[in-house]
XYZ file of C-alpha atoms in Angstrom:
732
model
C -17.317 -9.445 -15.807
C -18.192 -13.135 -15.702
C -16.272 -15.325 -13.287
C -13.645 -16.759 -15.611
C -12.759 -19.523 -13.172
C -16.157 -21.173 -13.584
C -16.581 -21.320 -17.352
C -15.110 -23.497 -20.050
C -12.554 -22.433 -22.636
C -15.167 -21.366 -25.206
C -16.917 -19.227 -22.612
C -13.602 -17.744 -21.536
C -12.838 -16.641 -25.090
C -16.254 -15.029 -25.372
C -15.809 -13.114 -22.122
C -12.356 -11.884 -23.129
C -13.698 -10.921 -26.545
C -11.025 -12.959 -28.311
C -13.060 -15.293 -30.497
C -12.282 -18.794 -31.739
C -8.703 -19.855 -32.320
C -7.353 -17.788 -29.432
C -4.439 -18.658 -27.162
C -5.277 -18.407 -23.475
C -2.396 -18.897 -21.070
C -1.396 -18.687 -17.470
C 1.360 -20.192 -15.431
C -0.505 -23.189 -14.083
C -4.092 -24.342 -14.688
C -6.197 -22.004 -16.791
C -9.298 -23.035 -14.857
C -8.211 -22.827 -11.242
C -11.081 -23.526 -8.873
C -11.953 -20.796 -6.364
C -10.719 -21.528 -2.883
C -8.466 -24.408 -3.915
C -4.748 -23.781 -3.568
C -2.747 -24.663 -6.653
C 0.554 -26.515 -6.610
C 3.794 -24.984 -7.884
C 4.747 -21.368 -8.332
C 2.865 -18.614 -10.100
C -0.622 -20.082 -10.315
C -2.312 -17.218 -12.104
C -5.063 -19.002 -13.992
C -6.332 -17.431 -17.221
C -4.237 -14.266 -17.150
C -3.195 -13.908 -20.783
C -5.222 -14.288 -23.955
C -4.306 -13.739 -27.620
C -7.172 -13.349 -30.061
C -7.362 -14.579 -33.630
C -7.071 -10.949 -34.732
C -3.803 -10.520 -32.819
C -5.396 -8.659 -29.922
C -3.921 -9.349 -26.498
C -5.999 -9.482 -23.333
C -4.270 -9.355 -19.953
C -6.253 -9.823 -16.756
C -4.298 -7.934 -14.099
C -4.037 -10.168 -11.019
C -3.708 -7.236 -8.590
C -5.814 -4.189 -7.711
C -5.266 -0.835 -9.412
C -5.558 2.099 -7.006
C -3.636 4.747 -8.887
C -0.171 3.294 -8.359
C 0.152 1.902 -11.898
C -0.238 -1.795 -11.101
C -2.103 -2.578 -14.311
C 0.444 -0.806 -16.466
C 3.471 -2.353 -14.781
C 2.247 -5.952 -14.699
C 0.975 -5.793 -18.272
C 4.294 -4.385 -19.467
C 6.193 -7.242 -17.830
C 4.157 -9.803 -19.771
C 4.096 -7.832 -23.007
C 7.847 -7.228 -22.918
C 8.637 -10.926 -22.959
C 5.750 -11.713 -25.305
C 7.020 -9.272 -27.952
C 3.458 -8.322 -28.808
C 2.117 -5.108 -30.296
C 1.579 -2.901 -27.221
C -1.135 -0.958 -29.030
C -3.213 -4.144 -29.239
C -3.028 -4.876 -25.509
C -6.144 -4.479 -23.362
C -6.118 -4.889 -19.586
C -8.995 -6.095 -17.419
C -9.664 -6.112 -13.689
C -9.209 -9.228 -11.528
C -11.622 -11.276 -9.486
C -11.024 -13.289 -6.324
C -9.245 -16.525 -7.127
C -6.313 -18.499 -5.746
C -5.058 -18.532 -9.317
C -4.108 -14.864 -8.869
C -2.079 -15.137 -5.667
C 1.011 -12.998 -5.356
C 3.833 -15.581 -5.348
C 5.756 -13.654 -2.689
C 2.780 -13.170 -0.355
C 1.081 -16.516 -1.087
C -2.181 -14.554 -1.060
C -4.144 -12.440 -3.492
C -3.684 -8.908 -2.224
C -2.336 -5.524 -3.238
C -0.356 -4.123 -0.345
C 3.045 -3.704 1.258
C 4.643 -2.409 -1.966
C 5.110 -5.994 -3.110
C 2.951 -6.200 -6.235
C 5.600 -5.678 -8.896
C 8.344 -7.336 -6.846
C 6.118 -10.348 -6.146
C 4.766 -10.946 -9.640
C 7.808 -9.919 -11.700
C 9.556 -13.316 -12.111
C 6.391 -15.295 -12.855
C 4.904 -12.799 -15.291
C 8.172 -12.645 -17.225
C 8.021 -16.421 -17.569
C 4.388 -16.239 -18.640
C 5.150 -13.837 -21.480
C 8.254 -15.750 -22.520
C 6.461 -19.123 -22.439
C 3.689 -17.770 -24.641
C 6.260 -16.392 -27.076
C 8.075 -19.749 -27.197
C 4.813 -21.554 -28.025
C 4.052 -19.083 -30.781
C 7.535 -19.527 -32.243
C 7.159 -23.305 -32.162
C 3.791 -23.084 -33.905
C 5.313 -20.682 -36.458
C 8.217 -23.043 -37.144
C 5.782 -25.856 -37.860
C 3.691 -23.653 -40.159
C 6.686 -22.280 -42.083
C 8.632 -25.532 -42.123
C 11.786 -24.020 -40.654
C 13.724 -24.558 -37.400
C 12.562 -22.503 -34.426
C 16.082 -21.153 -34.049
C 15.732 -19.363 -37.400
C 12.745 -17.337 -36.218
C 12.497 -14.053 -34.345
C 9.554 -12.172 -32.859
C 8.578 -8.507 -32.861
C 5.386 -6.425 -32.719
C 3.114 -9.460 -32.479
C 4.679 -11.369 -35.362
C 6.850 -14.455 -35.798
C 9.371 -13.591 -38.521
C 11.676 -15.598 -40.809
C 14.350 -13.173 -41.950
C 15.854 -15.471 -44.610
C 12.609 -15.723 -46.593
C 11.018 -12.461 -45.541
C 7.901 -14.318 -44.366
C 6.011 -13.387 -41.207
C 2.991 -14.727 -39.352
C 0.880 -12.715 -36.948
C 0.301 -14.026 -33.443
C -3.408 -14.260 -34.191
C -2.763 -16.703 -37.032
C -0.779 -18.951 -34.706
C -2.873 -18.677 -31.554
C -4.943 -21.817 -32.001
C -1.952 -24.028 -32.823
C 0.131 -22.531 -30.036
C -2.695 -23.184 -27.553
C -2.342 -26.913 -28.172
C 1.341 -26.973 -27.240
C 2.632 -27.590 -23.702
C 4.105 -24.506 -22.075
C 7.815 -24.490 -21.402
C 8.597 -24.381 -17.700
C 11.833 -22.453 -18.216
C 11.553 -20.382 -21.377
C 14.468 -18.150 -22.410
C 14.099 -14.602 -21.069
C 15.201 -11.391 -22.709
C 18.337 -9.695 -21.436
C 17.597 -6.358 -19.794
C 19.511 -4.655 -22.604
C 16.771 -5.754 -25.030
C 13.873 -4.249 -23.068
C 11.714 -1.865 -25.078
C 8.590 -1.561 -22.919
C 10.119 -2.003 -19.481
C 11.761 1.283 -18.586
C 10.100 3.200 -21.428
C 8.232 6.456 -20.935
C 4.821 5.844 -22.463
C 1.295 7.025 -21.558
C -0.427 4.599 -19.195
C -3.190 2.374 -20.554
C -5.621 3.469 -17.835
C -5.154 7.170 -18.540
C -7.902 7.627 -21.132
C -10.698 5.960 -19.138
C -9.790 7.945 -16.035
C -9.659 11.264 -17.872
C -12.963 10.640 -19.650
C -14.713 9.311 -16.560
C -15.283 5.873 -18.084
C -13.247 4.104 -15.383
C -15.435 2.256 -12.905
C -14.555 2.861 -9.272
C -16.382 1.236 -6.395
C -18.644 4.242 -6.025
C -19.604 3.967 -9.743
C -21.059 0.449 -9.655
C -24.552 0.650 -11.090
C -27.307 -1.633 -12.334
C -30.874 -0.914 -13.308
C -33.034 -1.237 -10.212
C -30.069 -1.041 -7.857
C -30.731 -0.370 -4.197
C -28.543 1.809 -2.001
C -27.767 1.352 1.680
C -27.005 4.263 4.000
C -25.707 3.601 7.488
C -26.350 4.655 11.066
C -23.383 3.500 13.113
C -22.133 3.366 16.677
C -18.740 4.828 17.657
C -17.128 1.359 17.466
C -17.782 -1.614 15.207
C -17.968 -4.021 18.152
C -20.293 -1.898 20.275
C -23.578 -3.310 21.552
C -26.247 -1.050 20.098
C -29.918 -0.240 20.140
C -31.731 2.211 17.898
C -34.806 4.371 17.999
C -36.631 5.706 14.956
C -36.571 2.418 13.024
C -40.291 2.442 12.249
C -40.117 6.085 11.175
C -37.193 5.283 8.851
C -39.021 2.301 7.324
C -42.000 4.539 6.548
C -39.899 7.020 4.549
C -40.405 7.162 0.750
C -38.388 4.619 -1.222
C -37.178 2.673 1.817
C -37.207 -1.105 1.341
C -35.964 -2.229 4.741
C -33.893 -1.347 7.793
C -31.439 -4.028 8.790
C -28.911 -4.669 11.563
C -25.305 -4.662 10.366
C -21.979 -4.785 12.139
C -21.720 -1.675 14.337
C -25.193 -0.311 13.617
C -27.978 -0.335 11.042
C -28.346 -0.147 7.263
C -31.271 1.684 5.674
C -31.867 0.258 2.202
C -33.768 2.373 -0.310
C -34.154 2.954 -4.038
C -31.674 5.841 -4.073
C -28.845 7.311 -2.038
C -30.533 10.480 -0.830
C -33.700 8.646 0.197
C -31.610 6.100 2.088
C -29.510 8.811 3.711
C -32.542 10.907 4.696
C -34.174 7.866 6.281
C -30.949 6.869 8.065
C -30.929 10.313 9.676
C -34.127 9.327 11.493
C -32.242 6.651 13.428
C -30.636 7.351 16.763
C -28.092 4.636 17.537
C -27.133 4.180 21.187
C -24.188 2.100 22.342
C -25.057 0.243 25.539
C -21.498 -1.086 25.680
C -18.469 -0.081 23.653
C -14.788 -1.145 23.728
C -13.827 2.549 23.746
C -16.479 3.845 26.139
C -15.317 7.061 27.801
C -12.101 7.201 25.795
C -10.443 10.563 25.179
C -7.008 11.874 24.176
C -5.792 12.009 27.773
C -6.664 8.347 28.349
C -4.859 7.335 25.174
C -1.704 9.192 26.209
C -1.834 7.796 29.747
C -2.303 4.210 28.557
C 0.655 4.398 26.174
C 2.878 5.995 28.842
C 1.853 3.377 31.402
C 2.733 0.530 29.036
C 6.457 1.270 29.375
C 6.367 0.216 33.021
C 3.266 -1.976 33.263
C 3.704 -4.202 30.198
C 6.744 -6.523 29.894
C 8.994 -5.689 26.973
C 8.817 -7.903 23.904
C 12.242 -8.088 22.223
C 12.740 -7.455 18.561
C 15.790 -8.812 16.693
C 18.152 -6.707 14.608
C 16.288 -7.675 11.471
C 17.724 -7.037 8.037
C 14.699 -6.044 5.960
C 16.832 -6.158 2.819
C 16.596 -9.943 2.856
C 13.509 -12.031 2.189
C 12.404 -13.673 4.319
C 13.689 -11.150 6.801
C 16.311 -12.367 9.239
C 18.682 -11.017 11.845
C 20.466 -11.890 15.089
C 18.766 -11.476 18.476
C 19.701 -8.519 20.633
C 21.737 -8.802 23.822
C 20.065 -6.509 26.403
C 22.848 -6.959 28.964
C 25.565 -6.071 26.460
C 23.660 -3.011 25.265
C 23.058 -1.826 28.844
C 26.731 -2.264 29.672
C 27.827 -0.398 26.551
C 25.470 2.478 27.330
C 26.757 2.698 30.894
C 30.397 2.664 29.808
C 29.975 5.189 26.979
C 31.800 8.502 27.570
C 28.716 10.374 26.418
C 25.020 9.537 26.410
C 22.039 11.083 24.656
C 18.375 10.408 25.421
C 15.247 11.475 23.554
C 11.526 10.691 23.482
C 9.438 10.961 20.323
C 5.703 10.595 19.719
C 3.257 10.300 16.830
C -0.568 10.401 16.953
C -3.237 8.179 15.458
C -3.652 8.835 11.732
C -6.605 8.358 9.383
C -6.288 6.985 5.858
C -8.507 9.760 4.429
C -8.818 8.232 0.949
C -10.771 10.534 -1.336
C -13.158 7.722 -2.284
C -14.973 6.932 0.976
C -15.759 3.337 1.838
C -18.273 1.674 -0.450
C -19.074 -1.816 -1.687
C -21.872 -3.505 -3.651
C -23.315 -6.989 -3.189
C -26.174 -9.131 -4.481
C -27.547 -12.335 -2.981
C -29.692 -14.220 -5.473
C -30.550 -17.855 -6.177
C -28.100 -19.156 -3.604
C -25.147 -17.237 -4.993
C -23.450 -14.049 -3.842
C -21.778 -11.347 -5.928
C -19.511 -8.715 -4.357
C -18.080 -5.811 -6.337
C -15.958 -3.005 -5.004
C -12.618 -1.260 -4.406
C -10.808 -4.123 -2.721
C -7.133 -4.553 -1.908
C -7.797 -8.087 -0.625
C -10.340 -9.784 -2.914
C -9.475 -13.301 -1.772
C -9.959 -12.463 1.911
C -13.146 -10.571 0.993
C -14.508 -13.645 -0.778
C -13.736 -15.928 2.152
C -15.380 -13.526 4.605
C -18.447 -13.076 2.379
C -18.859 -16.844 2.081
C -18.707 -17.231 5.857
C -21.283 -14.480 6.463
C -23.691 -15.863 3.866
C -23.132 -19.494 4.878
C -22.102 -20.389 1.330
C -19.248 -22.418 -0.134
C -16.631 -20.180 -1.727
C -17.473 -21.442 -5.219
C -20.891 -19.805 -4.800
C -19.320 -16.406 -4.084
C -17.926 -14.194 -6.823
C -15.845 -11.142 -5.899
C -14.915 -8.634 -8.591
C -12.523 -5.717 -8.196
C -13.129 -2.180 -9.447
C -10.652 0.671 -9.634
C -9.809 1.963 -6.149
C -10.024 5.682 -5.450
C -7.260 5.675 -2.871
C -6.515 2.724 -0.627
C -3.380 3.377 1.447
C -4.027 0.122 3.338
C -7.601 0.953 4.409
C -9.176 -1.134 1.654
C -6.979 -4.078 2.532
C -9.351 -4.477 5.475
C -12.664 -6.240 4.972
C -14.954 -4.647 7.571
C -16.757 -2.588 4.922
C -17.220 -5.732 2.805
C -18.848 -7.409 5.809
C -21.368 -4.581 6.142
C -22.127 -4.646 2.393
C -22.815 -8.389 2.452
C -25.036 -8.058 5.525
C -27.038 -5.352 3.741
C -27.391 -7.477 0.592
C -28.634 -10.461 2.574
C -31.379 -8.230 3.997
C -32.613 -7.386 0.486
C -32.132 -10.538 -1.614
C -32.542 -10.481 -5.368
C -31.195 -7.005 -6.087
C -27.731 -5.547 -5.951
C -27.255 -3.232 -2.959
C -24.557 -0.561 -2.942
C -23.522 0.430 0.578
C -22.073 3.936 0.803
C -20.380 5.337 3.902
C -20.438 9.055 4.597
C -17.142 10.843 5.091
C -17.923 11.169 8.794
C -18.536 7.419 9.067
C -15.376 6.733 7.092
C -13.392 8.731 9.655
C -15.239 7.420 12.717
C -14.896 3.759 11.672
C -11.392 3.955 10.217
C -8.660 1.479 11.086
C -6.147 4.084 12.184
C -2.382 4.058 12.094
C -1.658 3.595 15.823
C -0.174 6.284 18.031
C 3.280 5.486 19.427
C 5.850 6.830 21.847
C 9.509 5.840 21.383
C 12.278 6.337 23.942
C 15.903 6.242 22.793
C 19.257 6.058 24.552
C 22.520 6.408 22.647
C 26.048 5.800 23.850
C 28.678 7.873 22.024
C 32.460 7.478 21.981
C 35.081 10.217 22.330
C 35.465 10.096 18.532
C 31.758 10.833 18.075
C 30.916 7.340 16.837
C 27.942 5.388 18.136
C 28.846 2.670 20.625
C 25.299 1.542 21.476
C 21.659 2.446 21.043
C 18.474 1.199 22.636
C 14.932 2.014 21.641
C 11.723 1.180 23.469
C 8.366 1.756 21.807
C 4.832 1.649 23.228
C 1.552 1.679 21.334
C -1.169 -0.543 19.961
C -0.451 -3.767 18.104
C -2.146 -4.108 14.725
C -1.684 -7.881 14.836
C -3.357 -8.114 18.249
C -6.337 -6.014 17.199
C -6.963 -8.263 14.191
C -6.167 -11.436 16.166
C -3.327 -12.320 13.809
C -0.370 -14.368 14.923
C 2.871 -12.474 14.529
C 6.340 -13.972 14.131
C 7.155 -16.136 17.165
C 9.501 -14.790 19.794
C 9.323 -11.144 18.832
C 7.161 -8.060 19.156
C 4.726 -6.967 16.452
C 6.876 -5.938 13.443
C 4.347 -3.260 12.481
C 5.221 -1.524 15.746
C 8.885 -2.339 16.364
C 10.727 -3.113 13.126
C 13.475 -0.674 12.092
C 13.344 1.460 15.214
C 17.109 1.260 14.774
C 18.237 0.726 11.197
C 20.135 -2.530 10.728
C 21.904 -0.898 7.768
C 23.764 1.543 10.023
C 26.994 -0.164 11.016
C 27.490 0.290 14.750
C 27.407 -2.260 17.595
C 25.023 -2.963 20.462
C 21.495 -2.337 19.201
C 18.408 -3.135 21.254
C 14.731 -2.782 20.256
C 11.913 -3.526 22.709
C 8.143 -3.233 22.310
C 5.525 -2.592 25.024
C 1.993 -3.251 23.676
C -0.582 -0.711 24.877
C -3.967 -2.061 25.938
C -6.310 -0.017 23.751
C -9.300 -1.150 21.659
C -9.211 1.555 19.009
C -9.550 -0.031 15.538
C -6.099 0.024 13.954
C -4.751 -1.198 10.645
C -2.066 -0.855 8.045
C -1.376 2.680 6.833
C 0.796 3.549 3.868
C 4.389 2.459 4.648
C 3.163 0.741 7.845
C 6.061 0.409 10.318
C 8.244 3.013 8.675
C 5.448 5.589 8.782
C 6.402 6.161 12.408
C 9.743 4.418 12.895
C 11.614 6.289 10.164
C 10.634 9.496 11.980
C 11.931 8.108 15.267
C 15.103 6.481 13.925
C 16.195 9.246 11.546
C 15.432 11.997 14.051
C 17.591 10.262 16.654
C 20.512 9.721 14.247
C 20.308 13.387 13.331
C 20.343 14.436 16.978
C 23.424 12.299 17.603
C 25.199 13.797 14.587
C 24.457 17.356 15.695
C 25.421 16.567 19.291
C 28.937 15.597 18.130
C 28.997 18.538 15.670
C 29.151 16.263 12.623
C 27.506 16.917 9.286
C 24.308 14.799 9.459
C 24.626 13.487 5.912
C 28.326 12.648 6.278
C 27.596 10.993 9.649
C 25.123 8.658 7.955
C 27.524 7.935 5.081
C 30.221 6.829 7.506
C 27.936 4.059 8.824
C 26.795 2.830 5.396
C 30.020 1.660 3.752
C 28.516 -1.825 3.283
C 25.603 -0.402 1.301
C 26.783 1.339 -1.877
C 23.221 1.930 -3.059
C 22.498 3.859 0.154
C 25.606 5.943 -0.432
C 24.517 6.582 -4.024
C 21.094 7.993 -3.078
C 22.627 10.113 -0.310
C 25.245 11.492 -2.692
C 22.625 12.181 -5.350
C 20.232 13.980 -3.010
C 23.175 16.000 -1.629
C 24.027 17.077 -5.167
C 20.400 17.895 -6.012
C 19.861 19.978 -2.882
C 23.214 21.746 -2.829
C 23.776 20.217 0.585
C 27.249 21.624 1.145
C 26.271 25.187 0.263
C 26.021 27.837 2.947
C 22.702 28.406 4.708
C 21.389 31.918 5.185
C 20.041 32.791 8.617
C 16.693 31.109 9.179
C 17.302 28.613 6.363
C 17.729 24.920 7.007
C 18.221 21.607 5.239
C 17.398 18.224 6.722
C 18.159 14.780 5.354
C 16.544 11.409 6.016
C 16.963 7.899 4.642
C 14.692 4.870 4.443
C 14.839 1.522 2.745
C 12.716 -1.526 2.032
C 12.832 -4.551 -0.257
C 15.465 -3.704 -2.908
C 14.740 0.033 -2.651
C 16.624 2.966 -1.101
C 15.218 6.465 -0.676
C 16.939 9.653 0.509
C 15.167 12.994 0.868
C 16.261 16.508 1.734
C 13.776 19.108 2.967
C 14.676 22.800 2.659
C 12.828 25.211 4.930
C 12.714 28.849 5.999
C 11.958 29.758 9.609
C 11.046 33.199 10.914
C 10.053 33.059 14.564
C 7.340 30.391 14.584
C 6.499 30.814 10.901
C 7.622 27.795 8.841
C 7.810 27.762 5.055
C 8.802 24.647 3.123
C 10.916 25.763 0.172
C 11.774 22.547 -1.631
C 11.955 18.772 -1.311
C 14.493 16.709 -3.224
C 14.378 12.940 -3.453
C 16.837 10.379 -4.799
C 15.332 6.930 -5.209
C 16.782 3.596 -6.262
C 14.145 0.902 -6.742
C 16.320 -1.177 -9.011
C 14.584 -1.763 -12.329
C 11.800 0.797 -12.868
C 9.118 -0.842 -15.034
C 7.338 2.456 -15.741
C 9.612 5.369 -14.726
C 6.970 8.148 -14.908
C 4.697 6.136 -12.601
C 7.597 5.589 -10.199
C 8.326 9.319 -10.135
C 4.624 10.034 -9.586
C 4.462 7.492 -6.769
C 7.431 9.100 -5.059
C 5.937 12.594 -5.361
C 2.555 11.326 -4.193
C 4.141 9.513 -1.260
C 5.979 12.674 -0.264
C 2.735 14.678 -0.291
C 0.981 11.916 1.671
C 3.748 11.912 4.281
C 3.898 15.716 4.263
C 0.236 15.968 5.271
C 0.765 13.582 8.163
C 3.930 15.329 9.320
C 2.390 18.800 9.249
C -1.230 18.253 10.325
C -2.159 14.569 10.646
C -3.803 13.860 14.010
C -6.944 11.968 15.044
C -8.596 13.016 18.310
C -10.899 11.124 20.677
C -13.485 12.456 23.125
C -16.377 10.891 25.034
C -15.724 7.403 23.688
C -15.697 8.362 20.020
C -13.540 9.824 17.267
C -13.910 13.594 17.340
C -12.117 14.176 14.012
C -15.238 13.977 11.886
C -14.325 15.313 8.444
C -11.689 17.203 6.484
C -12.638 20.283 8.485
C -11.137 18.472 11.492
C -8.394 16.608 9.656
C -6.378 19.070 7.610
C -5.277 17.864 4.205
C -2.498 19.309 2.055
C -3.753 21.809 -0.501
C -1.941 22.750 -3.708
C -0.496 25.867 -2.058
C 0.960 23.717 0.726
C 3.055 21.577 -1.607
C 6.534 22.903 -2.417
C 8.623 22.118 -5.448
C 9.465 18.399 -5.455
C 12.363 17.047 -7.503
C 12.780 13.297 -7.915
C 15.802 11.513 -9.398
C 15.702 7.786 -10.173
C 18.789 5.612 -9.853
C 19.132 1.976 -10.868
C 21.250 -0.129 -8.565
C 19.726 -3.505 -9.389
C 18.313 -5.366 -12.397
C 15.214 -6.484 -10.528
C 12.433 -4.153 -9.358
C 12.110 -3.038 -5.747
C 9.348 -1.603 -3.567
C 7.890 1.705 -4.793
C 4.361 2.505 -3.619
C 5.195 3.254 0.015
C 8.841 4.314 -0.289
C 8.235 8.055 -0.621
C 6.318 8.402 2.659
C 8.765 7.596 5.522
C 11.651 10.074 5.020
C 9.690 13.308 4.706
C 8.728 13.756 8.390
C 12.275 13.302 9.751
C 13.746 15.363 6.911
C 11.405 18.225 7.864
C 12.108 18.201 11.604
C 15.828 17.861 10.907
C 15.652 20.884 8.588
C 13.788 22.907 11.231
C 16.543 22.173 13.745
C 19.159 23.106 11.135
C 17.392 26.435 10.607
C 17.780 27.269 14.292
C 14.283 26.165 15.272
C 13.160 23.793 17.996
C 13.931 20.080 17.886
C 10.431 18.755 17.218
C 9.955 15.298 18.673
C 6.159 15.090 18.597
C 4.112 15.193 15.433
C 2.281 16.943 13.894
C 4.557 19.920 13.329
C 1.628 22.351 13.232
C 1.269 21.926 16.996
C 4.677 23.605 17.375
C 4.974 26.001 14.435
C 2.761 28.042 12.133
C 2.754 26.490 8.661
C 2.827 29.002 5.819
C 2.200 28.420 2.133
C 5.037 26.638 0.403
C 7.408 28.392 -1.980
C 6.079 28.501 -5.514
C-alpha cells in the first residue's frame, strides 16, 4: 500500500480505490507528516473515505493480531456514520503520528487499550462525517438539516420521500468544515455496536488471502536466514563465512545484531548456508547462566537490593493514582494482629510462543527504506529503522501486515532492527528475514521470573488487618532502559501485588530488582500475569485459614465495587459454587480487573492422588460496552487457554549461558484434549468499553491452584503445576 501521508488528495483517492468526488476524513489533518506530532486530540490522518459509489474505506489505525481490532474500530466509525456496513472495506495501517492512540499518545497495539483508547475519537469521526453529509444533503434538497435523517448510507427526507446516497454527496461534504462536537447516537440506537455479525476479516483468513508477515512476497525477493549467539548483545565471531558465501543462491553474509544474516534467493538455500556458520560468543551478558543462578540471584535480591516502594495504586482510574504506603504502620499492624499467615510464591520465565515466528521484510533503495511486517509498534519501528539507516523519518515507510500472534512480543523492535540491517546489506531488493522456531525461543523477550513473599495479619473475626508483599525479579523497564514512574518500583513487577479494590487497611508493596541480563519484555496481561496468581492465591489461603468460603470472603471486601460483586455472583451461579463437592472434586475462584473491566473465573477439577483433571472453567466478564460480543467471548476463551498453558506447563530453562528450551518439544503447549469446557458470560456494567484482550489470562492460574487445594490437594505456590501434579486430559 502506498504511503498515504506523502501523497496529495487525488493520489489518496486512487490508493483507496474511491475515485473522484470522494469524501476523505480524519479527526485532524488528512495529510499528517510522518514524525511530526499533531496538535489537539485524535489526530488520525486519512482514516475514513467515502467513494462516489457509496463505498466506505476505513484504514484501521491499530494492528490486527486476531483480537478483532479491525472489526471493532471500523464498527465504531460505521455506527455513527450510519453507512451501509456491507459496503465497508478495511485496510491495514502504516506508521504515522496521525494514527496515535489518544490514550497512549503513541501508535501501538498493546496493553488492552486499543478500543478503549480510540473509542471516543472514532465515534466523533463517524458522527462528524455524518453531519457533513447531512449538511450537504440539506443544501442539495433545499430543506433544513433538522428535517433529514440518515440510514444505510443515505440521507433521507421523510416528508417528500426523497433520498440521496452518501456517494452522491461525498464531494460536496468534503468541502465543508468538520464539526468539532457533532451529536452522537444514544447507546439505545446502536445497531452495529453490540451486534453479533461475522467479522470482516473472516473470509480472507479462511481462504488464505490474508497477508501475514511471513506471507510478504515480491518477485525477485531475497530471504535472510540467521545464525545467532545466545544473547543479542553478545560479542561474537563466526567461522564458516566463506563456505556459506559459496553456497548456491547466496548473495551475501552480513553481520546483524546478535550474529549473522545469510541472504539468498530462497529460504531453504539461505537456511542451508546459515547452517555452515558456527557463531561463538567471546563475551555474553548471560555467560555461564543456568537455572540455579537465576534462582539464587532472585533470592539474594530480597536482602541485597534495597526495597523500592509501590503505592496502593487504583488501576481503575486513569491516570492511575493512589496513596503511598506506610511501612511502619503496616509492620505495627502485622505485629499486633492476633493471627499471622506467611507464604512464598514463585513463577518462572515464560516465552511468548506465538505460532507465527519472528519475521520482517525490508528494502533499501534510492535513499528510501521500506519495512513491512507483523508489528505491534509501527511508529517505534519506523523511528528505529530511520536511526539504523541514517535516514530522516520521512524517507522511511513502515507498513503493517496481519500478525499471527503477538502477545506483546511483536511490540518489541529487535527483530525489525535485524531485518533492516539485512536489507542494508543487500540494497535494491526486498529482503525477508525469517527466524527459526529455535531462534524465536532463544532470542525471546521473556516474561520475567518472580518470587513474592506475603505476610497477612488477621483479626479474631477473620478479617484482614494488614498485608505486606515483597517481590523480587527482573525489571522490564530497566532492561529496555525506560524511565518508570518516579518514586516507585517498576509497575510491571509490583503493581497489584495486593488488590486496591479489596477493602482492608494497612497494605504494603515493595519491589527488589534482581540483577539479571536475560532479555525480558511485556507478555500478555503483563503485571497481572504473575501478580494475580500471587494476590489471589494469598487471599484464598487467608479465607481457608479462617474457614471462610473463599468467594464470600472476597465479596465482603468488595462492597464499594458493585461490578466486582456482579461478576462474582454470576460465576458462582454458572459454576454451581454452593453445591456440594464429591471427594476429590474442587472448585477455585479468582478475580482480576483492569481499565473498566472485571473478570471472575471458577476452575473445577478432579484430583486422584497426583492425577489432576480439569473438568470445567466458567468465566463472568464485564468489559462495559462490548463492541463485538462474539470477539469478546473468543478473546476471553483464548486468554483462558493462553493462561492455562502457562499455569500447567509454561517454564523456560537456562543452562550454560543460553536458553535450553529450544522448541515446542521443550515448551509444552496446550493441545485440544487439554482444554476443558469453557463457559463465558458477558455482563455490561458501563456504557463505555473496557479492556478485553488480556483480561482472560490472569485469573486462571490462581483459580486452578485454589481448586486443587479445595479438592484436598497440595497448596501449589510455585508454577507450573505440572511440576507438582500429573496433568490428565481435560473432561470432554
